Amino acid sequence: MMDSIDRNVDHCNVSNNATYNILSWIVAGQFALGLPLNLSVLYIFIFRFKFWKNKSIFLFNIVVADFLLVACLPAKAYHYQRGQRRSPNYIMCKTMLFMVFLNRGASIAFLVMLSIDRYFNVVHLGRRNFVKVLKKSPQISVVIWLFLLPLTIPTMLNTFECCNSYGRVNNTFSQGVTDTSREVVFFTEILLPFIILVFCTVRIVHRLRRKTVGDKSKLRRASYVVTSVVVLFSVCFLPSTIARAVLLATRLGMRPEAENVAAEVYDSLMVLSYIDCLLDPLVYCFCHSGFKVAYVTTFCPVFLQKRLLKLEFSSGMGTTTTTTSSRGRTLSLPMLDK
């Protein structure tokens, strides 16, 4: 009896079927677009671009994380279609949260590493870039994945109903610690990387505008690339993070009607965050001229290949940006080839 009461209190069922029916179709569309896109990108990375030889191991890991997250979307769409915020099945619920936490965290972690690498290449020219050394080693990528695994532990522990108990079930001290840890991980994996990305981007753009000499169009393009990363991150992840904070506030304030609305907004913005799986290849991979050429020559028709490749080389995206270090040395900066 107690189990059923807890489940009702923590309501897996939705309060507005129409909203979640729309969300289910949006998620299904994201899956339909994201699966072939990420599969095609993975194919190019492995069989045509040979990422391990082109210093693109971090990019490859971002795509792997996005692909694994896209693979979870059909289950999400299915439960939304049935009027459920989460799967009532314990194993399915845990598996979905594990995949979301792990792959979102991995995608963000490798993105931060790429941004730090660009930061050292632009702002601290001539100095030792430890990230450049790390990104050449596949073992470092494995270490990052393994480091992220413990962060999913609070989600996997059996201390909450419907995978969503914070502020509801407070039977023991350990349950409160576990639920709090899960929320801390959720907010930290978004806010801390955002601060790092903003810092790196501001310094990079400032350096490009003041210290770099060369083709102004290339400098502007480089600034757009690094700025687009922050914009993408902000659009995909910050809204759901803010909505999560509002949801917790309404729950702790014991305002059930407001909580229902907050839950709908939060789930809707979480669906928005899945767009990251579609935009990552466009923002990161296709800004790499070598990858873009490999993709175009593999999947585009011949008549379109000529036009795209002509545009590619005429725009100069395959060239490097020249900049001068504080020691007076002129170095080439392949900003768009990161």
XYZ file of C-alpha atoms in Angstrom:
338
model
C 0.000 0.000 0.000
C 2.788 2.389 0.871
C 4.451 1.702 -2.473
C 1.323 2.713 -4.401
C 0.932 5.862 -2.310
C 4.517 6.904 -3.048
C 4.013 6.291 -6.752
C 0.848 8.402 -6.794
C 2.513 11.211 -4.902
C 5.478 11.211 -7.253
C 3.142 10.977 -10.270
C 4.798 9.413 -13.294
C 1.589 10.183 -15.177
C 1.332 13.529 -16.960
C -1.102 16.280 -16.055
C -1.744 17.350 -19.655
C -1.859 14.613 -22.292
C -1.985 17.081 -25.207
C 1.371 18.633 -24.271
C 3.152 15.307 -24.010
C 1.542 14.025 -27.187
C 3.130 16.949 -29.022
C 6.431 16.321 -27.254
C 6.345 12.668 -28.305
C 6.158 13.674 -31.968
C 8.960 16.201 -31.530
C 11.161 13.538 -29.929
C 10.280 11.110 -32.735
C 11.318 13.755 -35.266
C 14.600 14.317 -33.450
C 15.273 10.595 -33.599
C 14.367 10.387 -37.299
C 16.800 13.200 -38.124
C 19.471 12.468 -35.547
C 19.969 8.757 -36.184
C 21.003 8.949 -39.876
C 22.980 12.155 -39.287
C 25.042 10.728 -36.431
C 25.462 7.371 -38.167
C 26.755 9.074 -41.302
C 29.139 11.225 -39.253
C 30.432 8.169 -37.404
C 30.962 6.399 -40.726
C 33.054 9.289 -42.050
C 35.081 9.525 -38.850
C 35.929 5.817 -38.864
C 36.232 4.832 -42.523
C 37.045 8.021 -44.422
C 38.475 10.609 -42.068
C 40.385 8.235 -39.755
C 39.916 10.403 -36.680
C 42.817 8.790 -34.790
C 45.246 10.170 -37.372
C 43.693 13.637 -37.636
C 43.755 14.599 -33.954
C 39.958 14.455 -33.815
C 39.491 11.927 -31.027
C 37.535 14.386 -28.875
C 35.215 15.220 -31.763
C 34.659 11.519 -32.358
C 33.722 11.003 -28.711
C 31.190 13.853 -28.869
C 29.505 12.137 -31.811
C 29.524 8.762 -30.009
C 27.856 10.346 -26.963
C 25.264 12.049 -29.159
C 24.533 8.811 -31.015
C 23.965 6.888 -27.771
C 21.640 9.612 -26.549
C 19.699 9.592 -29.831
C 19.263 5.827 -29.433
C 17.275 6.485 -26.235
C 14.765 8.832 -27.864
C 12.282 6.181 -29.146
C 11.649 5.013 -25.577
C 11.157 8.618 -24.482
C 8.651 9.221 -27.294
C 6.824 5.986 -26.457
C 6.265 6.904 -22.818
C 5.225 10.466 -23.639
C 2.695 9.038 -26.105
C 1.284 6.858 -23.322
C 0.954 9.823 -20.958
C 3.948 8.980 -18.767
C 6.761 11.339 -17.815
C 9.006 8.389 -17.013
C 8.807 4.676 -17.564
C 6.940 2.937 -14.712
C 9.283 -0.018 -15.254
C 12.115 0.208 -12.730
C 14.870 -1.156 -14.998
C 13.806 0.936 -17.998
C 13.570 4.080 -15.887
C 17.030 3.565 -14.431
C 18.540 2.691 -17.804
C 17.141 5.805 -19.464
C 18.394 8.114 -16.726
C 21.803 6.419 -16.765
C 22.111 6.909 -20.534
C 20.978 10.526 -20.387
C 23.274 11.441 -17.490
C 26.296 9.633 -18.932
C 26.044 10.751 -22.554
C 25.058 14.346 -21.854
C 27.971 14.505 -19.430
C 30.372 12.969 -21.955
C 29.292 15.297 -24.750
C 29.763 18.320 -22.495
C 33.091 17.076 -21.093
C 34.677 16.581 -24.518
C 33.269 19.903 -25.682
C 34.967 21.628 -22.754
C 38.252 19.903 -23.587
C 38.027 21.174 -27.165
C 37.325 24.707 -25.968
C 40.273 24.634 -23.567
C 42.467 23.374 -26.395
C 41.397 26.285 -28.595
C 41.950 28.660 -25.702
C 45.590 27.611 -25.302
C 46.166 27.655 -29.054
C 44.944 31.239 -29.339
C 45.518 33.006 -26.029
C 48.726 31.284 -24.906
C 50.640 30.800 -28.120
C 54.043 29.226 -27.764
C 53.287 27.764 -24.344
C 52.894 24.098 -23.627
C 49.326 22.988 -24.325
C 48.603 19.966 -22.144
C 45.240 19.396 -23.880
C 46.966 19.010 -27.245
C 49.013 16.196 -25.742
C 45.950 14.589 -24.146
C 43.789 14.635 -27.262
C 46.314 12.541 -29.176
C 45.827 9.651 -26.755
C 42.738 7.410 -27.008
C 43.382 6.289 -23.440
C 42.522 9.782 -22.172
C 39.086 9.514 -23.762
C 38.542 6.210 -21.977
C 39.575 7.835 -18.691
C 37.047 10.636 -19.206
C 34.244 8.124 -19.808
C 35.273 6.165 -16.708
C 35.441 9.351 -14.643
C 31.847 10.151 -15.599
C 30.512 6.764 -14.510
C 30.585 7.496 -10.726
C 28.524 10.638 -11.356
C 25.610 8.419 -12.392
C 25.617 6.492 -9.087
C 23.110 8.786 -7.291
C 20.684 8.153 -10.152
C 21.096 4.383 -10.039
C 20.526 3.906 -6.307
C 17.131 2.555 -5.272
C 15.950 5.484 -3.171
C 13.219 7.110 -5.213
C 9.988 6.310 -7.014
C 9.575 7.090 -10.678
C 13.172 8.356 -10.794
C 12.071 11.699 -9.412
C 11.721 11.966 -5.640
C 13.631 15.028 -4.467
C 11.506 17.013 -2.054
C 8.923 14.230 -1.696
C 10.322 11.123 -0.035
C 12.435 11.909 3.027
C 12.299 8.708 5.012
C 16.005 8.484 5.806
C 19.078 10.657 5.855
C 20.735 8.545 3.153
C 17.797 9.087 0.787
C 18.074 12.833 1.235
C 21.827 12.733 0.566
C 21.342 10.622 -2.553
C 18.617 12.850 -3.987
C 20.625 15.972 -3.194
C 23.728 14.466 -4.828
C 21.760 13.732 -7.973
C 20.584 17.335 -8.218
C 24.086 18.678 -7.513
C 25.462 16.549 -10.361
C 22.685 17.717 -12.677
C 23.352 21.417 -12.081
C 27.137 21.144 -11.857
C 27.548 19.339 -15.187
C 25.794 22.270 -16.880
C 26.803 25.395 -14.958
C 30.510 24.677 -14.461
C 31.172 23.865 -18.152
C 29.140 26.935 -19.143
C 31.398 29.167 -17.049
C 34.489 27.566 -18.617
C 33.085 27.938 -22.139
C 32.210 31.593 -21.625
C 35.661 32.355 -20.185
C 37.485 30.594 -23.030
C 35.284 32.162 -25.701
C 35.623 35.705 -24.381
C 39.408 35.393 -24.174
C 39.658 33.804 -27.625
C 37.510 36.440 -29.333
C 39.360 39.224 -27.512
C 42.701 37.789 -28.638
C 41.598 37.381 -32.234
C 40.372 40.969 -32.411
C 43.431 42.556 -30.818
C 46.479 40.381 -31.447
C 45.907 38.440 -34.643
C 46.980 39.659 -38.062
C 45.807 38.265 -41.361
C 42.670 37.891 -43.421
C 39.874 39.674 -41.572
C 37.205 37.379 -43.006
C 39.023 34.353 -41.594
C 39.318 36.031 -38.216
C 35.605 36.807 -38.176
C 34.820 33.239 -39.177
C 37.010 31.912 -36.384
C 35.242 34.175 -33.897
C 31.852 32.965 -35.146
C 32.882 29.335 -34.701
C 33.926 29.663 -31.072
C 30.978 31.931 -30.256
C 28.508 29.502 -31.828
C 29.620 26.846 -29.341
C 28.531 28.994 -26.391
C 25.293 29.964 -28.128
C 24.503 26.319 -28.852
C 25.270 25.305 -25.283
C 23.155 28.139 -23.883
C 20.132 27.366 -26.057
C 20.214 23.610 -25.490
C 21.110 23.284 -21.812
C 20.550 26.472 -19.812
C 16.735 26.651 -20.238
C 16.206 23.125 -18.902
C 18.574 23.844 -16.014
C 16.615 26.938 -15.007
C 13.340 25.022 -15.405
C 14.691 22.277 -13.148
C 15.446 24.831 -10.424
C 11.916 26.247 -10.722
C 10.435 22.738 -10.567
C 12.326 21.942 -7.378
C 11.291 25.283 -5.857
C 7.588 24.637 -6.526
C 7.876 21.100 -5.148
C 9.629 22.170 -1.960
C 7.077 24.959 -1.620
C 4.300 22.338 -1.761
C 2.430 24.013 -4.604
C 1.043 21.059 -6.601
C -0.714 23.070 -9.313
C 2.353 25.182 -9.999
C 4.462 22.030 -9.908
C 2.378 20.434 -12.657
C 3.003 23.429 -14.893
C 6.695 23.524 -13.959
C 7.017 19.808 -14.751
C 5.536 20.343 -18.221
C 7.893 23.250 -18.901
C 10.886 21.291 -17.623
C 10.125 18.222 -19.765
C 9.534 20.442 -22.800
C 12.888 22.168 -22.349
C 14.602 18.820 -21.811
C 13.228 17.827 -25.211
C 14.756 21.041 -26.557
C 18.126 19.980 -25.132
C 18.075 16.843 -27.298
C 18.469 19.108 -30.346
C 22.100 19.256 -29.291
C 22.497 15.811 -30.877
C 21.501 17.317 -34.233
C 23.483 20.523 -33.991
C 26.766 19.092 -32.695
C 27.809 17.621 -36.064
C 26.947 20.868 -37.839
C 28.769 23.165 -35.423
C 31.812 21.045 -34.589
C 32.404 18.525 -37.352
C 31.503 20.582 -40.406
C 33.713 23.430 -39.217
C 36.621 21.060 -39.779
C 37.446 21.509 -43.458
C 39.002 18.050 -43.852
C 35.966 16.338 -42.376
C 33.607 18.447 -44.456
C 35.376 17.496 -47.686
C 35.277 13.803 -46.729
C 31.550 14.011 -45.940
C 30.642 15.879 -49.135
C 32.591 13.518 -51.399
C 30.978 10.485 -49.749
C 27.300 11.383 -49.455
C 26.593 14.233 -51.883
C 25.807 13.769 -55.608
C 28.584 14.604 -58.058
C 26.995 17.807 -59.355
C 26.551 19.043 -55.782
C 30.061 17.994 -54.779
C 31.654 20.324 -57.303
C 29.605 23.274 -56.147
C 30.184 22.660 -52.432
C 33.899 21.970 -52.788
C 34.349 25.042 -54.945
C 32.635 27.093 -52.266
C 34.752 25.379 -49.610
C 38.097 26.235 -51.168
C 37.083 29.682 -52.382
C 36.068 30.626 -48.823
C 39.496 29.630 -47.528
C 38.192 27.422 -44.759
C 40.924 24.933 -45.391
C 43.653 27.477 -44.722
C 45.096 28.618 -41.450
C 44.951 31.909 -39.632
C 48.291 33.543 -38.978
C 48.954 35.063 -35.607
C 51.911 36.316 -33.623
C 52.886 35.123 -30.162
C 54.143 37.295 -27.334
C 57.670 36.148 -28.146
C 57.467 37.547 -31.651
C 57.118 34.210 -33.402
C 54.607 33.876 -36.220
C 52.482 30.771 -35.864
C 49.704 29.301 -37.947
C 46.415 28.794 -36.186
C 44.028 26.325 -37.818
C 41.064 27.712 -35.857
C 38.477 26.152 -38.119
C 40.226 22.814 -38.203
C 39.895 22.043 -34.529
